[in-house]
Amino acid sequence: MSSQKKYPVALSAEDRQALVRVTTTGVRSASMIRRARVLLALDRSVGEVDPRAVIAARVGVSCESVRLISKRYAETGGDVWATVGRKERACPPVPSPVTGEVEARLIALACSTPPKGHARWSLRLLEKHVALIEDIPNLDHSTIGRVLKKRNCVSPEEVLDHPALRECGLRRGDGRRPGGLPPPLRPGAPGGVHGREAVPAARPRPRSASPRPGRDRREDNEYVRSGTCSIFCWVAAARWRRVDAQPRRTKVDWARQVEHLLTVDYPDAATVVLVMDNLNTHTIASLYEAFDPGKAFALAQRLEIHHTPKHGSWLNIAEIELSALTRQCLDRRIDDLAVLNAELAAWQQQTNSDQRQVDWHFTTDDARVKLRHLYPTAQQN
């Protein structure tokens, strides 16, 4: 049975006149105008009704839409406004958990001083701290980003890097996921440890120009270098990270770091697999400069050193961790070595507590293509 017979449409003169006004005058939604045109085409009070397919082609809708509109007209008891209007929701909308007070507290938190070990607030870090506050509902980082979003910014992350908000400690969060290289292990080795060093440094010194008639007082920042230091970064892919800042990066400094690795971090390991780049201090000879021959030989016997290829230090997990450390903790001016080590210790503790894993995507097959110059080639006769 066709919809014209099962759900007949018979409009009164007033209803038909009202629908004609909907389709010809005023500002109405396109869906309301299409429903009104369908009802006018289905009206049997003015004569014979065309087939459903003809009406659908004329109005620009599907045949199923014509059937549903006639069915809705019958279910509403011939109420044309209920038929052409928007259908009321069966359930009320769920109120947003972000009220004006919650939004204000989120902005105040984002403008506060970031926790120790972090140079700025990231969306993920805000998400963790919001979960610890009892009177603020649990919000994920995407919701927090929408709260902090501004109209003239492309994404919520760019809001955190807006120039007007930099003085409040808002900067763009870390968007990359760290990776690493799982080195081949020798029987009895506890795991691969990657070592690397980095250098931060300097502090801002404000300077100003005195005002004079017709010219306002001007202020600017001048950065004064307070020396440099070296950050030793040790990464065990599935276990921990350890960072330590030292005034220098001499052979003796590196040897003491290796001693700490073997005597404190892995005191019971027979062999420790160590991945490093080709820095001039990364040699067994450095141990003999720092310790007596017997102790240096004992430490060297427990090391299995793998150097990354030339111009391939990016294969070291420690390089990726240093990049994350720079973005999360060192992206600011720190002019005191003790303060730097305190910030590094806080970053190290939180990173190890999060149990962040390493997901390395560079496979052996990729290495044979990208690093083919390092592989020996067979001579063809």
Tab-separated table of N, CA, C and O in Angstrom, residues 7 18 51 219:
chain	number	residue	atom	x	y	z
A	7	TYR	N	-1.261	6.809	4.606
A	7	TYR	CA	-1.203	8.045	5.386
A	7	TYR	C	-1.690	9.201	4.507
A	7	TYR	O	-0.897	10.000	3.998
A	18	ALA	N	-0.941	28.664	5.137
A	18	ALA	CA	0.228	28.819	6.004
A	18	ALA	C	1.458	28.148	5.396
A	18	ALA	O	2.570	28.685	5.443
A	51	PRO	N	2.353	10.418	-8.100
A	51	PRO	CA	3.059	9.313	-7.436
A	51	PRO	C	4.204	9.816	-6.561
A	51	PRO	O	4.733	10.924	-6.746
A	219	GLU	N	60.893	48.988	28.143
A	219	GLU	CA	61.575	47.889	28.812
A	219	GLU	C	61.872	46.783	27.815
A	219	GLU	O	61.097	46.532	26.907
